[in-house]
Amino acid sequence: MSKENQQTYWKSLNELAQNEEFVKAAEREFPKEASELKDGLSRRNFLQIMGASVALAGLTSCRKPVQKILPLRQQPEHMVPGNPLYYATSMPFKDSVYGLIVETNQGRPTKIEGNPDHPSTLGSTNVFQQAASLELYDRDRSRNIRQGSDTATREEFEAFCSQHFSDTNQRIAFISEASSSPTYTRLKQAALERFPNAEWVTYEPFSDETRMLGNEKAFGQKLRTYHKFDQAKVVLSLDDDFMQLSDNDVENVKRFSEARRVMATGDDMTRLYSVESAFTLTGSNADHRLRVKAAQIPLFLNALAARLSESVSGLEAYSNHSNEFSQHAW
């Protein structure tokens, strides 16, 4: 393009007129009262000092940390840096056990997944199993023997045991959580044989004791309930979150999902009804959900037994029963 066809643009009328005010402003690098500070230090010197301070601070933070690394005298078998190793293991949870596969890197557990060959997980996990690896890196986990609020040594613990446990006239109580580990059970039996005056007490915040007592009343002996949701056509959950908080929640979800597949079951898939006092994962997956108070669930159960007595034998005692849920419609 020739110079004759070039157009000239101005930022302001003062630039077009080239008056005295515009010439003075163009000669200044910064606007008025911005080039110098009030304390007599120029802006350019201030930026130089600040730049030097930031550079010196950066040098200290970029210093390579001192770390002493010792090579392995004997390389562990199958351990290759960068390649994870997988181990099949099991994790006790309440009265059940879950089959898991743990991924390790350089001997450190980093990821937990379900074992596809174990019937309790079938390749899946729940939130408790996924978070189990974090317990190994918990800074607050106990690392020493404690006597009250003080830390004790192993020698002090053995001296305490020899002084207090040897007297057969004293009663000894062992308090532990529930576990299905065979090694744990063997050590428990060895302790009870060694101290015949001892009693072993198992405590769990969530226990199936009431469920086992109910089975004892119904069947004459304490039994554990094992659900096969893939073979059920109708499932009624009475304030029981079997998809998240039960002993076999991973297997329950797997079996229930198989029964809900339309491609596999056709239109005759399992129906889920949930009666609960709080919103749960089971209730969110129910076809029909009824929210009631926990104290009203026995009333609902009695009304249901009265309705089923018309077609199910053995419930004749409830045939004339009636309450506020008798006329309820889902």
mmCIF file of N, CA, C and O in Angstrom, residues 219-252:
data_model
loop_
_atom_site.group_PDB
_atom_site.id
_atom_site.type_symbol
_atom_site.label_atom_id
_atom_site.label_comp_id
_atom_site.label_asym_id
_atom_site.label_seq_id
_atom_site.Cartn_x
_atom_site.Cartn_y
_atom_site.Cartn_z
ATOM 1 N N PHE A 219 -36.798 -69.089 64.071
ATOM 2 C CA PHE A 219 -36.321 -70.395 63.618
ATOM 3 C C PHE A 219 -35.758 -71.261 64.742
ATOM 4 O O PHE A 219 -35.280 -72.366 64.483
ATOM 5 N N GLY A 220 -35.741 -70.740 65.975
ATOM 6 C CA GLY A 220 -35.272 -71.546 67.090
ATOM 7 C C GLY A 220 -33.787 -71.514 67.330
ATOM 8 O O GLY A 220 -33.303 -72.114 68.289
ATOM 9 N N GLN A 221 -33.010 -70.826 66.508
ATOM 10 C CA GLN A 221 -31.569 -70.720 66.700
ATOM 11 C C GLN A 221 -31.066 -69.443 66.045
ATOM 12 O O GLN A 221 -31.710 -68.899 65.150
ATOM 13 N N LYS A 222 -29.916 -68.960 66.509
ATOM 14 C CA LYS A 222 -29.347 -67.739 65.959
ATOM 15 C C LYS A 222 -28.776 -68.010 64.569
ATOM 16 O O LYS A 222 -27.896 -68.857 64.400
ATOM 17 N N LEU A 223 -29.283 -67.305 63.606
ATOM 18 C CA LEU A 223 -28.863 -67.475 62.220
ATOM 19 C C LEU A 223 -28.549 -66.116 61.614
ATOM 20 O O LEU A 223 -29.127 -65.091 61.996
ATOM 21 N N ARG A 224 -27.652 -66.137 60.676
ATOM 22 C CA ARG A 224 -27.326 -64.924 59.927
ATOM 23 C C ARG A 224 -28.141 -64.901 58.640
ATOM 24 O O ARG A 224 -28.266 -65.910 57.952
ATOM 25 N N THR A 225 -28.660 -63.729 58.337
ATOM 26 C CA THR A 225 -29.500 -63.596 57.143
ATOM 27 C C THR A 225 -28.627 -63.389 55.911
ATOM 28 O O THR A 225 -27.732 -62.537 55.909
ATOM 29 N N TYR A 226 -28.881 -64.194 54.898
ATOM 30 C CA TYR A 226 -28.168 -64.064 53.621
ATOM 31 C C TYR A 226 -29.202 -63.805 52.531
ATOM 32 O O TYR A 226 -30.064 -64.639 52.265
ATOM 33 N N HIS A 227 -29.118 -62.628 51.915
ATOM 34 C CA HIS A 227 -30.122 -62.220 50.935
ATOM 35 C C HIS A 227 -29.675 -62.597 49.523
ATOM 36 O O HIS A 227 -28.510 -62.402 49.154
ATOM 37 N N LYS A 228 -30.614 -63.114 48.742
ATOM 38 C CA LYS A 228 -30.407 -63.394 47.324
ATOM 39 C C LYS A 228 -31.383 -62.534 46.534
ATOM 40 O O LYS A 228 -32.444 -62.985 46.101
ATOM 41 N N PHE A 229 -31.015 -61.271 46.367
ATOM 42 C CA PHE A 229 -31.912 -60.316 45.720
ATOM 43 C C PHE A 229 -32.111 -60.625 44.236
ATOM 44 O O PHE A 229 -33.095 -60.172 43.644
ATOM 45 N N ASP A 230 -31.189 -61.352 43.643
ATOM 46 C CA ASP A 230 -31.353 -61.681 42.222
ATOM 47 C C ASP A 230 -32.451 -62.714 41.985
ATOM 48 O O ASP A 230 -32.889 -62.904 40.853
ATOM 49 N N GLN A 231 -32.906 -63.381 43.052
ATOM 50 C CA GLN A 231 -33.977 -64.371 42.921
ATOM 51 C C GLN A 231 -35.307 -63.873 43.471
ATOM 52 O O GLN A 231 -36.279 -64.621 43.499
ATOM 53 N N ALA A 232 -35.353 -62.627 43.938
ATOM 54 C CA ALA A 232 -36.576 -62.074 44.521
ATOM 55 C C ALA A 232 -37.342 -61.283 43.473
ATOM 56 O O ALA A 232 -36.749 -60.607 42.622
ATOM 57 N N LYS A 233 -38.648 -61.363 43.538
ATOM 58 C CA LYS A 233 -39.506 -60.590 42.646
ATOM 59 C C LYS A 233 -39.980 -59.294 43.297
ATOM 60 O O LYS A 233 -40.174 -58.293 42.619
ATOM 61 N N VAL A 234 -40.182 -59.327 44.602
ATOM 62 C CA VAL A 234 -40.604 -58.142 45.356
ATOM 63 C C VAL A 234 -39.728 -58.047 46.593
ATOM 64 O O VAL A 234 -39.559 -59.031 47.319
ATOM 65 N N VAL A 235 -39.152 -56.859 46.826
ATOM 66 C CA VAL A 235 -38.300 -56.617 47.988
ATOM 67 C C VAL A 235 -38.914 -55.486 48.800
ATOM 68 O O VAL A 235 -39.209 -54.413 48.254
ATOM 69 N N LEU A 236 -39.116 -55.718 50.093
ATOM 70 C CA LEU A 236 -39.626 -54.704 51.011
ATOM 71 C C LEU A 236 -38.546 -54.420 52.039
ATOM 72 O O LEU A 236 -38.125 -55.312 52.783
ATOM 73 N N SER A 237 -38.095 -53.173 52.083
ATOM 74 C CA SER A 237 -37.067 -52.755 53.029
ATOM 75 C C SER A 237 -37.719 -51.927 54.127
ATOM 76 O O SER A 237 -38.319 -50.885 53.854
ATOM 77 N N LEU A 238 -37.608 -52.416 55.361
ATOM 78 C CA LEU A 238 -38.184 -51.733 56.515
ATOM 79 C C LEU A 238 -37.068 -51.050 57.289
ATOM 80 O O LEU A 238 -36.419 -51.647 58.154
ATOM 81 N N ASP A 239 -36.819 -49.796 56.946
ATOM 82 C CA ASP A 239 -35.787 -48.984 57.608
ATOM 83 C C ASP A 239 -34.435 -49.694 57.603
ATOM 84 O O ASP A 239 -33.697 -49.676 58.587
ATOM 85 N N ASP A 240 -34.121 -50.344 56.494
ATOM 86 C CA ASP A 240 -32.876 -51.099 56.353
ATOM 87 C C ASP A 240 -32.195 -50.669 55.068
ATOM 88 O O ASP A 240 -32.690 -50.940 53.969
ATOM 89 N N ASP A 241 -31.051 -50.009 55.197
ATOM 90 C CA ASP A 241 -30.299 -49.558 54.033
ATOM 91 C C ASP A 241 -29.341 -50.672 53.610
ATOM 92 O O ASP A 241 -28.143 -50.627 53.865
ATOM 93 N N PHE A 242 -29.878 -51.706 52.980
ATOM 94 C CA PHE A 242 -29.060 -52.865 52.622
ATOM 95 C C PHE A 242 -28.105 -52.580 51.472
ATOM 96 O O PHE A 242 -27.240 -53.403 51.171
ATOM 97 N N MET A 243 -28.244 -51.434 50.814
ATOM 98 C CA MET A 243 -27.334 -51.093 49.717
ATOM 99 C C MET A 243 -26.090 -50.341 50.176
ATOM 100 O O MET A 243 -25.173 -50.145 49.378
ATOM 101 N N GLN A 244 -26.044 -49.915 51.437
ATOM 102 C CA GLN A 244 -24.907 -49.096 51.860
ATOM 103 C C GLN A 244 -24.377 -49.465 53.244
ATOM 104 O O GLN A 244 -23.170 -49.370 53.456
ATOM 105 N N LEU A 245 -25.214 -49.865 54.167
ATOM 106 C CA LEU A 245 -24.777 -50.043 55.548
ATOM 107 C C LEU A 245 -24.899 -51.478 56.043
ATOM 108 O O LEU A 245 -24.680 -51.729 57.229
ATOM 109 N N SER A 246 -25.246 -52.415 55.201
ATOM 110 C CA SER A 246 -25.366 -53.800 55.647
ATOM 111 C C SER A 246 -24.007 -54.499 55.556
ATOM 112 O O SER A 246 -23.029 -53.953 55.042
ATOM 113 N N ASP A 247 -23.972 -55.728 56.076
ATOM 114 C CA ASP A 247 -22.715 -56.472 56.073
ATOM 115 C C ASP A 247 -22.243 -56.795 54.659
ATOM 116 O O ASP A 247 -21.053 -56.724 54.362
ATOM 117 N N ASN A 248 -23.173 -57.158 53.792
ATOM 118 C CA ASN A 248 -22.835 -57.572 52.429
ATOM 119 C C ASN A 248 -23.404 -56.575 51.424
ATOM 120 O O ASN A 248 -24.045 -56.961 50.447
ATOM 121 N N ASP A 249 -23.188 -55.288 51.664
ATOM 122 C CA ASP A 249 -23.817 -54.280 50.807
ATOM 123 C C ASP A 249 -23.302 -54.329 49.377
ATOM 124 O O ASP A 249 -24.060 -54.100 48.433
ATOM 125 N N VAL A 250 -22.023 -54.642 49.173
ATOM 126 C CA VAL A 250 -21.490 -54.707 47.806
ATOM 127 C C VAL A 250 -22.148 -55.850 47.039
ATOM 128 O O VAL A 250 -22.600 -55.679 45.894
ATOM 129 N N GLU A 251 -22.236 -57.010 47.655
ATOM 130 C CA GLU A 251 -22.883 -58.149 47.002
ATOM 131 C C GLU A 251 -24.372 -57.903 46.821
ATOM 132 O O GLU A 251 -24.962 -58.290 45.805
ATOM 133 N N ASN A 252 -25.000 -57.234 47.803
ATOM 134 C CA ASN A 252 -26.429 -56.938 47.679
ATOM 135 C C ASN A 252 -26.723 -56.050 46.482
ATOM 136 O O ASN A 252 -27.683 -56.275 45.737
#
